[in-house]
Each structure stands twice: as C-alpha cells, then as structure tokens.
Amino acid sequence: MLTDDMKLSRVTISGALLTRYNANPDDIHFRIVTSDETWVYHHDPESKQESMEWKHATSPKTKKFKATISTKKGMMTIFWDSKGVIHIDYLPHGTTMNGEYYVKLLKQVRQSIKVKRRGKIRRGILLHQDNAPVQTSRVAMTAVQECGYELLPHPPYSPDLAPSDFHLFPRLKKHLRDWRFEDDDELTAAVEGWLGDQNVDFSRSGISDWQTRRNKCVELGGDYVDKIT
C-alpha cells in the first residue's frame, strides 16, 4: 500500500522527468542507460494457468506432478538502453553483492558503453537504477560521479516505473519458464540467446513505454500503473 508521501514522490519525480523528456525526447532516449538485477533459476516451473491444456470434454485428465522452483539460481544484473543490452553481470556463487562489487561493475559498464555506444559518454550518461542499499551506498555514489554518470531519480517502491521490471524481466522469465538447465553455462547461454534475438524495437519500446507510464502515474495521482501483488 502506497502512503500519501510515496504517491507524492512518484508524481513529483515522474513529472520532473517527463518535463525533461518532452523538451528533447531524442536526446534523452540516446543518453539513458537503465539497470536492474534479478534472480534467474535453473528450473522455474510453469504456473497452473500456464500449464493448462486445451482438451475435448471427454478427454482423460493428464496426471500432473507438483513442481517446485529450483534452489539453483544466479543473480543477473543488466544494463541496457534504447538500442539493446550494454552489459550483463552474473554474480559469482559465494560472492556478496556489496558496494565494492557494484563499484567495479559501474566501471565495467562505462568501458562497455565506450565500446558499444560511440558518442554516448561524450553526450553524458543518464543512469537509472533502483534504490537498493548497494546502489545508494557511499562508495557507489562516489563511483557514479567518477564515471561521469548523471543519476536519474527513482521513486521508492515503484517497480511499475522500472523498465527492467515491467518490460524486460517478465518477458525473459516467460521464455525461460519450465526449462531445465544442467549448469550455469546452459542458463546464461539461454538468457543471452533470448536477449540477442530481440531486435532494437524491443528495447526502444521499453524506454518509450517508460515515458507513457510516468504520464499515467501523474494522471493517477501517484497510484500504481499496474496492479501490484
């Protein structure tokens, strides 16, 4: 449940970013880099709804066994923009995602931008990330400045306003659903294979929909754009 203060924050931040975007949409599209992290599983079974089958009324029932989500998983952090994926990081097993690790990641991302997006650093990176303690730690904020990133504000408790959460991750996980991967290599190959199959319109639409969602958030007085469960 969003409090009145949370709604006000969502409206204020969304409105300010919309004003900036509307002043020069092409420039903002080019400069934005958005990031987020998620768990990907060696086996993420279909939901009951997803596994429903079309049958004749007299068809025998198929016996189904209860499937549980795999305990084997990996944390993936992705940085992307309107042209596609810039950098993917898989947290090594036994490693903790902390401020120091994230600092190294931010520097790696800057190098990836230099290689994959000529002119982007010169124009100025508008970095969007969530408000997790790791990303907002003192060492991470120092690295943001040292890398020359401008940090875009993100309202707390707002996955509906985070492009990875509302656009990229749901589609990726739908693709991976009910696959069984023997090891990390198989899992990462499937992730990167799917990402590589997406054309530029996929990424561009995610960034464009972000602006539409901000506008909807303002219209709703800060309420969630999607139903949040």
mmCIF file of C-alpha atoms in Angstrom:
data_model
loop_
_atom_site.group_PDB
_atom_site.id
_atom_site.type_symbol
_atom_site.label_atom_id
_atom_site.label_comp_id
_atom_site.label_asym_id
_atom_site.label_seq_id
_atom_site.Cartn_x
_atom_site.Cartn_y
_atom_site.Cartn_z
ATOM 1 C CA MET A 1 0.000 0.000 0.000
ATOM 2 C CA LEU A 2 1.429 3.346 -1.046
ATOM 3 C CA THR A 3 1.297 6.137 1.514
ATOM 4 C CA ASP A 4 0.398 9.692 0.537
ATOM 5 C CA ASP A 5 4.076 10.653 0.799
ATOM 6 C CA MET A 6 5.053 7.804 -1.531
ATOM 7 C CA LYS A 7 2.426 8.860 -4.063
ATOM 8 C CA LEU A 8 3.625 12.455 -3.890
ATOM 9 C CA SER A 9 7.200 11.304 -4.508
ATOM 10 C CA ARG A 10 6.104 9.244 -7.510
ATOM 11 C CA VAL A 11 4.165 12.158 -9.010
ATOM 12 C CA THR A 12 6.936 14.686 -8.357
ATOM 13 C CA ILE A 13 9.720 12.549 -9.828
ATOM 14 C CA SER A 14 7.627 11.347 -12.774
ATOM 15 C CA GLY A 15 6.506 14.877 -13.583
ATOM 16 C CA ALA A 16 10.031 16.299 -13.467
ATOM 17 C CA LEU A 17 11.413 13.540 -15.696
ATOM 18 C CA LEU A 18 8.535 13.907 -18.151
ATOM 19 C CA THR A 19 9.196 17.635 -18.449
ATOM 20 C CA ARG A 20 12.836 16.970 -19.194
ATOM 21 C CA TYR A 21 11.998 14.194 -21.651
ATOM 22 C CA ASN A 22 9.414 16.244 -23.545
ATOM 23 C CA ALA A 23 11.915 19.061 -24.025
ATOM 24 C CA ASN A 24 14.229 16.804 -26.073
ATOM 25 C CA PRO A 25 12.996 13.206 -26.472
ATOM 26 C CA ASP A 26 15.714 12.096 -28.901
ATOM 27 C CA ASP A 27 18.494 13.296 -26.605
ATOM 28 C CA ILE A 28 17.029 11.552 -23.565
ATOM 29 C CA HIS A 29 16.473 8.319 -25.496
ATOM 30 C CA PHE A 30 20.091 8.322 -26.612
ATOM 31 C CA ARG A 31 21.603 9.096 -23.209
ATOM 32 C CA ILE A 32 19.559 6.824 -20.905
ATOM 33 C CA VAL A 33 21.054 3.633 -19.504
ATOM 34 C CA THR A 34 18.763 1.674 -17.191
ATOM 35 C CA SER A 35 19.812 -1.173 -14.913
ATOM 36 C CA ASP A 36 18.367 -3.708 -12.516
ATOM 37 C CA GLU A 37 19.072 -7.123 -11.092
ATOM 38 C CA THR A 38 17.059 -10.323 -10.848
ATOM 39 C CA TRP A 39 17.390 -13.998 -9.976
ATOM 40 C CA VAL A 40 17.351 -16.496 -12.826
ATOM 41 C CA TYR A 41 16.717 -20.146 -11.984
ATOM 42 C CA HIS A 42 17.940 -23.472 -13.314
ATOM 43 C CA HIS A 43 14.292 -24.509 -13.273
ATOM 44 C CA ASP A 44 11.305 -22.206 -12.895
ATOM 45 C CA PRO A 45 8.172 -24.342 -13.404
ATOM 46 C CA GLU A 46 5.058 -23.240 -15.220
ATOM 47 C CA SER A 47 2.251 -21.831 -13.162
ATOM 48 C CA LYS A 48 -1.046 -23.724 -13.075
ATOM 49 C CA GLN A 49 -2.534 -21.237 -15.520
ATOM 50 C CA GLU A 50 0.388 -21.559 -17.939
ATOM 51 C CA SER A 51 0.215 -25.337 -17.952
ATOM 52 C CA MET A 52 -3.498 -25.557 -18.804
ATOM 53 C CA GLU A 53 -4.188 -27.631 -21.910
ATOM 54 C CA TRP A 54 -6.963 -27.494 -24.481
ATOM 55 C CA LYS A 55 -8.851 -30.775 -24.384
ATOM 56 C CA HIS A 56 -12.068 -32.353 -25.538
ATOM 57 C CA ALA A 57 -14.640 -32.641 -22.777
ATOM 58 C CA THR A 58 -14.308 -36.436 -22.776
ATOM 59 C CA SER A 59 -10.500 -36.483 -22.806
ATOM 60 C CA PRO A 60 -8.880 -38.223 -19.831
ATOM 61 C CA LYS A 61 -7.227 -35.976 -17.299
ATOM 62 C CA THR A 62 -3.471 -35.692 -17.505
ATOM 63 C CA LYS A 63 -1.771 -36.524 -14.244
ATOM 64 C CA LYS A 64 0.447 -33.624 -13.204
ATOM 65 C CA PHE A 65 3.079 -33.608 -10.527
ATOM 66 C CA LYS A 66 3.688 -30.615 -8.358
ATOM 67 C CA ALA A 67 6.840 -28.808 -9.477
ATOM 68 C CA THR A 68 8.845 -26.516 -7.282
ATOM 69 C CA ILE A 69 11.225 -23.755 -8.233
ATOM 70 C CA SER A 70 14.873 -24.785 -8.300
ATOM 71 C CA THR A 71 17.173 -23.811 -5.445
ATOM 72 C CA LYS A 72 19.941 -23.398 -8.034
ATOM 73 C CA LYS A 73 19.943 -19.844 -9.261
ATOM 74 C CA GLY A 74 22.112 -16.930 -10.214
ATOM 75 C CA MET A 75 21.855 -13.186 -9.816
ATOM 76 C CA MET A 76 21.969 -11.303 -13.083
ATOM 77 C CA THR A 77 22.491 -7.548 -13.307
ATOM 78 C CA ILE A 78 21.773 -5.989 -16.680
ATOM 79 C CA PHE A 79 22.438 -2.526 -18.109
ATOM 80 C CA TRP A 80 20.564 -1.627 -21.304
ATOM 81 C CA ASP A 81 19.311 1.274 -23.360
ATOM 82 C CA SER A 82 17.055 2.017 -26.321
ATOM 83 C CA LYS A 83 19.393 0.093 -28.646
ATOM 84 C CA GLY A 84 19.709 -3.065 -26.585
ATOM 85 C CA VAL A 85 21.909 -4.733 -23.996
ATOM 86 C CA ILE A 86 25.106 -2.952 -22.982
ATOM 87 C CA HIS A 87 26.431 -5.117 -20.171
ATOM 88 C CA ILE A 88 25.391 -8.236 -18.235
ATOM 89 C CA ASP A 89 26.965 -9.383 -14.979
ATOM 90 C CA TYR A 90 26.434 -12.718 -13.248
ATOM 91 C CA LEU A 91 27.311 -12.609 -9.573
ATOM 92 C CA PRO A 92 29.788 -15.436 -8.836
ATOM 93 C CA HIS A 93 28.490 -18.036 -6.414
ATOM 94 C CA GLY A 94 29.685 -17.353 -2.892
ATOM 95 C CA THR A 95 30.111 -13.645 -3.642
ATOM 96 C CA THR A 96 28.055 -10.937 -1.957
ATOM 97 C CA MET A 97 26.705 -8.036 -3.966
ATOM 98 C CA ASN A 98 28.057 -5.116 -1.950
ATOM 99 C CA GLY A 99 29.186 -1.561 -2.577
ATOM 100 C CA GLU A 100 32.692 -2.545 -3.625
ATOM 101 C CA TYR A 101 31.418 -5.107 -6.125
ATOM 102 C CA TYR A 102 28.953 -2.616 -7.591
ATOM 103 C CA VAL A 103 31.710 -0.010 -7.974
ATOM 104 C CA LYS A 104 33.689 -2.443 -10.152
ATOM 105 C CA LEU A 105 30.537 -3.154 -12.122
ATOM 106 C CA LEU A 106 29.865 0.536 -12.790
ATOM 107 C CA LYS A 107 33.388 0.914 -14.161
ATOM 108 C CA GLN A 108 32.995 -2.162 -16.360
ATOM 109 C CA VAL A 109 29.747 -0.732 -17.700
ATOM 110 C CA ARG A 110 31.474 2.513 -18.627
ATOM 111 C CA GLN A 111 34.013 0.562 -20.648
ATOM 112 C CA SER A 112 31.234 -1.405 -22.346
ATOM 113 C CA ILE A 113 29.499 1.849 -23.280
ATOM 114 C CA LYS A 114 32.715 3.184 -24.822
ATOM 115 C CA VAL A 115 32.990 0.069 -26.984
ATOM 116 C CA LYS A 116 29.322 -0.443 -27.915
ATOM 117 C CA ARG A 117 27.856 3.086 -27.990
ATOM 118 C CA ARG A 118 30.174 5.585 -29.637
ATOM 119 C CA GLY A 119 29.415 9.153 -28.592
ATOM 120 C CA LYS A 120 27.191 8.205 -25.679
ATOM 121 C CA ILE A 121 29.699 9.058 -22.964
ATOM 122 C CA ARG A 122 30.503 12.368 -24.635
ATOM 123 C CA ARG A 123 26.803 13.296 -24.616
ATOM 124 C CA GLY A 124 26.509 12.287 -20.951
ATOM 125 C CA ILE A 125 25.066 9.105 -19.469
ATOM 126 C CA LEU A 126 21.726 9.327 -17.691
ATOM 127 C CA LEU A 127 21.892 6.328 -15.380
ATOM 128 C CA HIS A 128 18.712 4.838 -13.956
ATOM 129 C CA GLN A 129 18.888 2.283 -11.147
ATOM 130 C CA ASP A 130 16.778 1.246 -8.175
ATOM 131 C CA ASN A 131 17.175 2.375 -4.579
ATOM 132 C CA ALA A 132 18.729 -0.758 -3.108
ATOM 133 C CA PRO A 133 21.285 -0.096 -0.348
ATOM 134 C CA VAL A 134 24.129 -1.355 -2.541
ATOM 135 C CA GLN A 135 23.337 1.137 -5.315
ATOM 136 C CA THR A 136 22.879 4.028 -2.898
ATOM 137 C CA SER A 137 25.927 3.292 -0.738
ATOM 138 C CA ARG A 138 28.556 5.993 -0.336
ATOM 139 C CA VAL A 139 31.157 4.144 -2.392
ATOM 140 C CA ALA A 140 28.635 3.533 -5.197
ATOM 141 C CA MET A 141 27.595 7.188 -5.284
ATOM 142 C CA THR A 142 31.246 8.214 -5.469
ATOM 143 C CA ALA A 143 31.787 5.820 -8.381
ATOM 144 C CA VAL A 144 28.736 7.237 -10.182
ATOM 145 C CA GLN A 145 30.340 10.671 -10.047
ATOM 146 C CA GLU A 146 33.798 9.403 -11.013
ATOM 147 C CA CYS A 147 32.347 7.598 -14.043
ATOM 148 C CA GLY A 148 30.616 10.798 -15.131
ATOM 149 C CA TYR A 149 27.108 9.390 -14.847
ATOM 150 C CA GLU A 150 24.143 11.585 -14.061
ATOM 151 C CA LEU A 151 21.842 9.626 -11.780
ATOM 152 C CA LEU A 152 18.143 9.791 -12.591
ATOM 153 C CA PRO A 153 15.885 9.718 -9.527
ATOM 154 C CA HIS A 154 13.685 6.684 -8.981
ATOM 155 C CA PRO A 155 10.794 6.749 -6.506
ATOM 156 C CA PRO A 156 10.824 4.030 -3.812
ATOM 157 C CA TYR A 157 8.512 1.018 -4.126
ATOM 158 C CA SER A 158 7.986 1.629 -7.857
ATOM 159 C CA PRO A 159 8.674 -1.492 -9.940
ATOM 160 C CA ASP A 160 5.964 -0.305 -12.334
ATOM 161 C CA LEU A 161 8.272 2.596 -13.235
ATOM 162 C CA ALA A 162 11.416 0.495 -13.720
ATOM 163 C CA PRO A 163 11.855 -0.667 -17.364
ATOM 164 C CA SER A 164 13.557 -3.934 -16.444
ATOM 165 C CA ASP A 165 10.757 -4.833 -14.041
ATOM 166 C CA PHE A 166 7.784 -4.017 -16.262
ATOM 167 C CA HIS A 167 9.288 -4.790 -19.681
ATOM 168 C CA LEU A 168 12.431 -6.910 -19.869
ATOM 169 C CA PHE A 169 12.376 -9.340 -16.938
ATOM 170 C CA PRO A 170 8.767 -10.577 -17.327
ATOM 171 C CA ARG A 171 9.353 -11.486 -20.972
ATOM 172 C CA LEU A 172 12.733 -13.067 -20.320
ATOM 173 C CA LYS A 173 11.369 -15.196 -17.479
ATOM 174 C CA LYS A 174 8.365 -16.250 -19.524
ATOM 175 C CA HIS A 175 10.801 -17.554 -22.136
ATOM 176 C CA LEU A 176 12.846 -19.435 -19.514
ATOM 177 C CA ARG A 177 9.780 -20.834 -17.766
ATOM 178 C CA ASP A 178 9.782 -24.626 -17.339
ATOM 179 C CA TRP A 179 13.217 -25.103 -18.935
ATOM 180 C CA ARG A 180 15.709 -27.221 -17.011
ATOM 181 C CA PHE A 181 19.338 -26.144 -17.152
ATOM 182 C CA GLU A 182 22.070 -28.500 -16.026
ATOM 183 C CA ASP A 183 24.541 -25.783 -15.082
ATOM 184 C CA ASP A 184 25.211 -22.045 -15.097
ATOM 185 C CA ASP A 185 26.647 -22.160 -18.617
ATOM 186 C CA GLU A 186 23.399 -23.521 -20.047
ATOM 187 C CA LEU A 187 21.379 -20.947 -18.140
ATOM 188 C CA THR A 188 23.471 -17.956 -19.217
ATOM 189 C CA ALA A 189 23.508 -19.204 -22.822
ATOM 190 C CA ALA A 190 19.691 -19.316 -22.803
ATOM 191 C CA VAL A 191 19.460 -15.841 -21.253
ATOM 192 C CA GLU A 192 21.881 -14.270 -23.684
ATOM 193 C CA GLY A 193 20.452 -16.175 -26.630
ATOM 194 C CA TRP A 194 17.000 -14.764 -25.965
ATOM 195 C CA LEU A 195 18.341 -11.249 -25.402
ATOM 196 C CA GLY A 196 20.315 -11.486 -28.636
ATOM 197 C CA ASP A 197 17.184 -12.455 -30.551
ATOM 198 C CA GLN A 198 15.384 -9.248 -29.564
ATOM 199 C CA ASN A 199 15.566 -6.519 -32.185
ATOM 200 C CA VAL A 200 16.081 -2.842 -31.474
ATOM 201 C CA ASP A 201 12.315 -2.224 -31.405
ATOM 202 C CA PHE A 202 12.077 -4.343 -28.265
ATOM 203 C CA SER A 203 14.442 -2.094 -26.323
ATOM 204 C CA ARG A 204 13.125 1.111 -27.836
ATOM 205 C CA SER A 205 9.555 0.228 -26.898
ATOM 206 C CA GLY A 206 10.607 -0.441 -23.304
ATOM 207 C CA ILE A 207 12.112 3.018 -22.963
ATOM 208 C CA SER A 208 9.154 4.634 -24.735
ATOM 209 C CA ASP A 209 6.639 2.816 -22.540
ATOM 210 C CA TRP A 210 8.531 4.153 -19.530
ATOM 211 C CA GLN A 211 7.533 7.685 -20.502
ATOM 212 C CA THR A 212 3.927 6.591 -21.034
ATOM 213 C CA ARG A 213 3.894 5.030 -17.581
ATOM 214 C CA ARG A 214 5.260 8.156 -15.954
ATOM 215 C CA ASN A 215 2.483 10.145 -17.541
ATOM 216 C CA LYS A 216 -0.097 7.603 -16.334
ATOM 217 C CA CYS A 217 1.393 7.741 -12.831
ATOM 218 C CA VAL A 218 0.895 11.516 -12.746
ATOM 219 C CA GLU A 219 -2.668 11.156 -14.048
ATOM 220 C CA LEU A 220 -3.412 8.601 -11.309
ATOM 221 C CA GLY A 221 -2.093 10.867 -8.592
ATOM 222 C CA GLY A 222 0.807 8.516 -7.831
ATOM 223 C CA ASP A 223 -1.118 5.237 -7.731
ATOM 224 C CA TYR A 224 0.456 2.157 -9.296
ATOM 225 C CA VAL A 225 0.182 1.929 -13.075
ATOM 226 C CA ASP A 226 -0.074 -1.865 -12.765
ATOM 227 C CA LYS A 227 -1.774 -3.967 -10.119
ATOM 228 C CA ILE A 228 0.962 -4.815 -7.624
ATOM 229 C CA THR A 229 0.579 -8.083 -5.696
#
